[in-house]
Tab-separated table of C-alpha atoms and ligand atoms in Angstrom:
chain	number	residue	atom	x	y	z
A	1	GLY	CA	23.233	-4.486	21.388
A	2	LYS	CA	20.225	-3.724	19.274
A	3	ALA	CA	18.314	-0.480	19.741
A	4	ASP	CA	14.873	-0.693	21.306
A	5	PRO	CA	12.109	-0.270	18.746
A	6	LEU	CA	10.358	3.045	18.264
A	7	ASN	CA	7.153	3.676	20.197
A	8	VAL	CA	4.864	6.385	18.889
A	9	MET	CA	1.546	7.954	19.873
A	10	ILE	CA	-0.479	9.986	17.407
A	11	ALA	CA	-3.397	12.230	18.360
A	12	GLY	CA	-5.509	14.908	16.781
A	13	ALA	CA	-9.075	15.994	16.187
A	14	PRO	CA	-11.475	13.701	14.312
A	15	ALA	CA	-10.433	13.476	10.643
A	16	SER	CA	-7.171	15.311	11.290
A	17	GLY	CA	-5.438	12.519	9.326
A	18	LYS	CA	-4.264	10.070	12.001
A	19	GLY	CA	-5.291	6.911	10.150
A	20	THR	CA	-3.918	8.181	6.832
A	21	GLN	CA	-0.514	8.997	8.319
A	22	CYS	CA	-0.439	5.718	10.253
A	23	GLU	CA	-0.718	3.745	6.980
A	24	LEU	CA	2.410	5.552	5.726
A	25	ILE	CA	4.316	5.304	9.018
A	26	LYS	CA	3.575	1.593	9.225
A	27	ALA	CA	4.811	1.029	5.678
A	28	LYS	CA	8.084	2.887	6.227
A	29	TYR	CA	9.023	2.014	9.816
A	30	GLY	CA	7.343	-1.390	10.257
A	31	LEU	CA	5.652	-0.380	13.508
A	32	VAL	CA	2.556	-2.239	14.702
A	33	HIS	CA	-0.413	0.080	14.176
A	34	ILE	CA	-2.924	-0.086	17.012
A	35	SER	CA	-6.011	2.047	16.434
A	36	ALA	CA	-8.485	2.214	19.316
A	37	GLY	CA	-11.280	3.166	16.900
A	38	ASP	CA	-10.494	0.230	14.582
A	39	LEU	CA	-10.394	-2.214	17.502
A	40	LEU	CA	-13.802	-0.931	18.637
A	41	ARG	CA	-15.280	-1.182	15.126
A	42	ALA	CA	-13.991	-4.764	14.951
A	43	GLU	CA	-15.852	-5.539	18.215
A	44	ILE	CA	-19.001	-4.001	16.728
A	45	ALA	CA	-18.623	-6.027	13.518
A	46	THR	CA	-18.208	-9.273	15.487
A	47	GLY	CA	-21.252	-8.401	17.586
A	48	THR	CA	-19.632	-8.791	21.021
A	49	ASP	CA	-21.197	-7.304	24.171
A	50	ASN	CA	-18.344	-4.809	24.337
A	51	GLY	CA	-19.053	-3.842	20.754
A	52	LYS	CA	-22.748	-3.300	21.440
A	53	GLN	CA	-22.017	-1.110	24.439
A	54	ALA	CA	-19.255	0.781	22.646
A	55	LYS	CA	-21.477	1.651	19.697
A	56	GLU	CA	-23.901	3.584	21.932
A	57	PHE	CA	-21.094	5.921	22.979
A	58	MET	CA	-19.547	6.191	19.528
A	59	GLU	CA	-22.918	7.220	18.090
A	60	LYS	CA	-22.993	10.118	20.524
A	61	GLY	CA	-19.398	11.088	19.764
A	62	GLN	CA	-18.403	10.327	23.348
A	63	LEU	CA	-15.504	8.321	24.707
A	64	VAL	CA	-16.219	4.648	25.210
A	65	PRO	CA	-15.824	3.824	28.947
A	66	ASP	CA	-12.413	2.761	30.244
A	67	GLU	CA	-13.791	-0.652	31.342
A	68	ILE	CA	-14.025	-1.539	27.663
A	69	VAL	CA	-11.166	0.387	26.092
A	70	VAL	CA	-8.277	0.108	28.548
A	71	ASN	CA	-7.916	-3.693	28.557
A	72	MET	CA	-8.684	-3.954	24.867
A	73	VAL	CA	-5.754	-1.701	23.910
A	74	LYS	CA	-3.461	-3.002	26.647
A	75	GLY	CA	-3.980	-6.563	25.443
A	76	ARG	CA	-2.973	-5.617	21.917
A	77	LEU	CA	-0.023	-3.485	23.004
A	78	LEU	CA	1.516	-6.250	25.096
A	79	GLN	CA	1.526	-8.807	22.263
A	80	PRO	CA	5.016	-9.881	21.165
A	81	ASP	CA	4.867	-8.261	17.694
A	82	ALA	CA	4.212	-4.798	19.133
A	83	GLN	CA	6.956	-5.258	21.712
A	84	GLU	CA	9.489	-6.444	19.132
A	85	LYS	CA	8.745	-4.145	16.199
A	86	GLY	CA	7.618	-1.097	18.144
A	87	TRP	CA	4.113	0.319	18.302
A	88	LEU	CA	2.113	3.153	16.821
A	89	LEU	CA	-0.825	4.007	19.061
A	90	ASP	CA	-3.545	5.832	17.141
A	91	GLY	CA	-6.333	7.508	19.111
A	92	TYR	CA	-5.115	6.149	22.423
A	93	PRO	CA	-4.745	7.335	25.133
A	94	ARG	CA	-7.517	9.884	24.738
A	95	SER	CA	-8.039	10.920	28.340
A	96	TYR	CA	-6.142	11.468	31.573
A	97	SER	CA	-7.261	8.126	33.011
A	98	GLN	CA	-6.205	6.190	29.895
A	99	ALA	CA	-2.788	7.848	29.940
A	100	MET	CA	-2.427	7.058	33.636
A	101	ALA	CA	-3.250	3.397	33.001
A	102	LEU	CA	-0.201	3.281	30.688
A	103	GLU	CA	2.012	5.307	33.023
A	104	THR	CA	1.268	2.765	35.766
A	105	LEU	CA	2.647	0.039	33.508
A	106	GLY	CA	5.707	2.149	32.698
A	107	ILE	CA	4.603	2.486	29.076
A	108	ARG	CA	5.674	5.794	27.492
A	109	PRO	CA	6.157	6.835	23.863
A	110	ASP	CA	9.401	8.132	22.391
A	111	ILE	CA	7.338	10.769	20.656
A	112	PHE	CA	3.745	12.020	20.834
A	113	ILE	CA	2.612	13.527	17.522
A	114	LEU	CA	-0.279	15.969	17.672
A	115	LEU	CA	-1.801	16.696	14.259
A	116	ASP	CA	-3.027	20.237	14.055
A	117	VAL	CA	-5.838	21.006	11.591
A	118	PRO	CA	-8.220	23.981	11.790
A	119	ASP	CA	-11.769	23.023	12.847
A	120	GLU	CA	-13.321	24.444	9.656
A	121	LEU	CA	-11.603	21.792	7.547
A	122	LEU	CA	-12.624	18.789	9.600
A	123	VAL	CA	-16.275	18.607	8.558
A	124	GLU	CA	-15.379	18.452	4.874
A	125	ARG	CA	-12.790	15.755	5.545
A	126	VAL	CA	-15.302	13.699	7.514
A	127	VAL	CA	-18.226	13.842	5.115
A	128	GLY	CA	-16.025	13.031	2.114
A	129	ARG	CA	-14.246	10.104	3.776
A	130	ARG	CA	-14.800	6.616	2.381
A	131	LEU	CA	-13.261	3.267	3.348
A	132	ASP	CA	-12.390	0.229	1.295
A	133	PRO	CA	-13.740	-2.730	3.295
A	134	GLU	CA	-11.409	-5.111	1.451
A	135	THR	CA	-8.089	-3.375	2.044
A	136	GLY	CA	-8.956	-1.046	4.932
A	137	LYS	CA	-7.564	1.850	2.903
A	138	ILE	CA	-8.853	5.349	3.668
A	139	TYR	CA	-10.100	7.506	0.777
A	140	HIS	CA	-11.593	10.940	0.324
A	141	LEU	CA	-13.947	11.699	-2.553
A	142	LYS	CA	-12.135	14.944	-3.292
A	143	TYR	CA	-8.624	14.664	-1.781
A	144	SER	CA	-7.788	10.946	-2.184
A	145	PRO	CA	-10.240	9.519	-4.701
A	146	PRO	CA	-10.358	5.762	-5.420
A	147	GLU	CA	-8.007	4.494	-8.139
A	148	ASN	CA	-10.666	2.800	-10.249
A	149	GLU	CA	-14.401	2.066	-10.695
A	150	GLU	CA	-14.188	-1.324	-9.030
A	151	ILE	CA	-12.866	0.173	-5.792
A	152	ALA	CA	-15.221	3.152	-6.050
A	153	SER	CA	-18.250	0.867	-6.192
A	154	ARG	CA	-17.416	-0.985	-2.970
A	155	LEU	CA	-16.474	1.991	-0.749
A	156	THR	CA	-18.345	2.390	2.550
A	157	GLN	CA	-18.951	5.213	5.013
A	158	ARG	CA	-18.575	5.156	8.804
A	159	PHE	CA	-21.776	5.450	10.889
A	160	ASP	CA	-20.339	8.386	12.834
A	161	ASP	CA	-19.189	10.375	9.797
A	162	THR	CA	-21.961	12.955	9.662
A	163	GLU	CA	-21.643	16.694	10.147
A	164	GLU	CA	-23.707	16.534	13.337
A	165	LYS	CA	-21.624	13.729	14.858
A	166	VAL	CA	-18.253	15.152	13.976
A	167	LYS	CA	-19.165	18.260	15.982
A	168	LEU	CA	-19.831	16.104	19.038
A	169	ARG	CA	-16.578	14.181	18.478
A	170	LEU	CA	-14.715	17.463	18.215
A	171	GLN	CA	-16.132	18.653	21.561
A	172	THR	CA	-14.995	15.425	23.200
A	173	HIS	CA	-11.553	15.911	21.689
A	174	TYR	CA	-11.181	19.424	23.110
A	175	GLN	CA	-12.416	18.310	26.537
A	176	ASN	CA	-9.588	15.793	26.803
A	177	ILE	CA	-6.585	16.937	24.815
A	178	GLU	CA	-5.170	19.388	27.379
A	179	SER	CA	-4.695	16.709	30.011
A	180	LEU	CA	-2.714	14.610	27.515
A	181	VAL	CA	-0.600	17.562	26.508
A	182	SER	CA	0.499	18.006	30.102
A	183	ILE	CA	1.277	14.318	30.679
A	184	TYR	CA	3.374	13.997	27.503
A	185	GLU	CA	4.844	17.506	27.582
A	186	ASP	CA	8.424	16.230	27.234
A	187	VAL	CA	7.787	14.195	24.069
A	188	ILE	CA	4.968	16.076	22.335
A	189	VAL	CA	5.439	17.605	18.880
A	190	LYS	CA	2.739	19.526	17.037
A	191	VAL	CA	2.639	18.824	13.306
A	192	ASN	CA	0.733	20.978	10.842
A	193	GLY	CA	-1.903	18.645	9.377
A	194	ASN	CA	-3.223	21.265	6.974
A	195	THR	CA	-1.070	20.424	3.945
A	196	THR	CA	-1.107	17.504	1.524
A	197	VAL	CA	-0.905	13.933	2.798
A	198	GLU	CA	2.687	13.743	1.490
A	199	GLY	CA	3.565	17.105	3.028
A	200	VAL	CA	2.366	16.021	6.463
A	201	PHE	CA	4.201	12.710	6.142
A	202	GLY	CA	7.409	14.533	5.220
A	203	GLU	CA	7.305	16.337	8.584
A	204	ILE	CA	6.525	13.143	10.471
A	205	GLU	CA	9.351	11.289	8.719
A	206	LYS	CA	11.891	13.874	9.876
A	207	LEU	CA	10.712	13.503	13.461
A	208	LEU	CA	10.629	9.717	13.511
A	209	THR	CA	13.950	9.288	11.768
A	210	SER	CA	15.607	11.632	14.238
A	211	SER	CA	13.988	9.798	17.187
A	212	LEU	CA	15.250	6.527	15.797
A	213	ASP	CA	18.768	7.933	15.286
A	214	LYS	CA	18.849	9.103	18.894
A	215	LYS	CA	17.905	5.642	20.130
A	216	THR	CA	20.562	3.963	17.976
A	217	GLU	CA	23.198	6.456	19.122
A	218	MET	CA	22.413	5.706	22.749
A	219	VAL	CA	22.980	2.003	22.143
A	220	THR	CA	26.288	2.410	20.288
A	221	LYS	CA	27.650	4.713	23.011
A	222	HIS	CA	27.051	2.098	25.711
B	1	AP5	P1	-11.654	7.025	15.794
B	1	AP5	O1	-11.939	5.970	14.838
B	1	AP5	O2	-10.304	7.114	16.371
B	1	AP5	O3	-12.080	8.404	15.128
B	1	AP5	P2	-11.527	9.898	15.218
B	1	AP5	O4	-10.579	10.184	16.311
B	1	AP5	O5	-12.709	10.737	15.143
B	1	AP5	O6	-10.585	9.992	14.000
B	1	AP5	P3	-10.933	9.574	12.570
B	1	AP5	O7	-10.681	8.123	12.378
B	1	AP5	O8	-12.283	10.087	12.236
B	1	AP5	O9	-9.929	10.453	11.708
B	1	AP5	P4	-8.400	10.356	11.392
B	1	AP5	O10	-7.686	11.404	12.160
B	1	AP5	O11	-7.888	8.960	11.455
B	1	AP5	O12	-8.454	10.859	9.880
B	1	AP5	P5	-8.282	10.070	8.489
B	1	AP5	O13	-6.844	9.748	8.279
B	1	AP5	O14	-9.270	8.985	8.363
B	1	AP5	O15	-12.688	6.949	16.982
B	1	AP5	C1	-14.071	6.799	16.743
B	1	AP5	C2	-14.846	6.718	18.050
B	1	AP5	O16	-14.388	5.582	18.808
B	1	AP5	C3	-14.662	7.908	19.010
B	1	AP5	O17	-15.566	8.943	18.706
B	1	AP5	C4	-14.945	7.253	20.356
B	1	AP5	O18	-16.331	7.117	20.554
B	1	AP5	C5	-14.355	5.873	20.191
B	1	AP5	N1	-12.958	5.828	20.647
B	1	AP5	C6	-11.834	5.787	19.880
B	1	AP5	N2	-10.726	5.786	20.639
B	1	AP5	C7	-11.154	5.832	21.932
B	1	AP5	C8	-10.487	5.870	23.188
B	1	AP5	N3	-9.149	5.895	23.300
B	1	AP5	N4	-11.244	5.921	24.301
B	1	AP5	C9	-12.588	5.918	24.239
B	1	AP5	N5	-13.282	5.890	23.081
B	1	AP5	C10	-12.573	5.846	21.946
B	1	AP5	O19	-8.638	11.259	7.490
B	1	AP5	C11	-9.947	11.778	7.415
B	1	AP5	C12	-10.288	12.100	5.942
B	1	AP5	O20	-9.462	13.167	5.480
B	1	AP5	C13	-10.035	10.934	4.976
B	1	AP5	O21	-11.027	10.933	3.988
B	1	AP5	C14	-8.660	11.232	4.381
B	1	AP5	O22	-8.532	10.715	3.066
B	1	AP5	C15	-8.656	12.755	4.372
B	1	AP5	N6	-7.317	13.310	4.599
B	1	AP5	C16	-6.374	12.853	5.474
B	1	AP5	N7	-5.273	13.620	5.439
B	1	AP5	C17	-5.522	14.603	4.525
B	1	AP5	C18	-4.760	15.723	4.038
B	1	AP5	N8	-3.533	15.992	4.488
B	1	AP5	N9	-5.357	16.516	3.116
B	1	AP5	C19	-6.601	16.253	2.647
B	1	AP5	N10	-7.364	15.218	3.058
B	1	AP5	C20	-6.828	14.398	3.998
């Protein structure tokens, strides 16, 4: 039989590099990338009621209530593409109750990657971040500058990417991360996020490839 696809969760402080690594993981392993933050920003852009409510919490750097987030992510996760190709959950679950909602459905990752970056570096990463609205690509003015003038001129900034707001987001992160660490203790791996983008991806590649090998081995033995 065919091995089950890989299911991955990735967590870390704001601007620790989750989105950047997810672009690379998606390209190499073909997993379906599901970012809670991106789904919420899409709701805001469409102007839905959920989006309007969510924005109030995001502006304060707080978690958006479960009533909005849990079904939104669950709906995406249960779509056929994510089930067939495997999923990459980015920024979800972010609290004990969100993790429990998945546990109740029997949904667990093969591996839970926790990106580790010292707090002092996060502010600089946040204030220098820019996004290309056309491709969704993540840039940094200093560390990943745009390839040309045309891209540079259309880059945008997120409404919550200020020094003041990243501090609030960081507090929220530390209030919740310990409960996740205990739930996913058996599959959690800390990855040093304080090297180059390629360096971090190199570590992640080793982990994912070995997870995938284990799954394939299990299938061929049975
Ligand atoms: P979300 O969008 O998930 O934001 P976040 O967790 O704060 O993470 P970021 O997207 O800011 O950073 P990232 O780790 O993806 O870093 P990136 O790769 O861009 O959530 C936003 C809000 O939505 C939350 O505050 C909350 O309100 C709400 N929300 C989201 N999920 C929720 C949930 N589950 N429940 C309830 N509410 C929820 O990198 C950052 C910058 O650094 C970039 O410029 C990048 O180019 C640069 N960079 C990346 N890697 C490196 C490197 N190795 N070296 C140098 N620079 C690098």
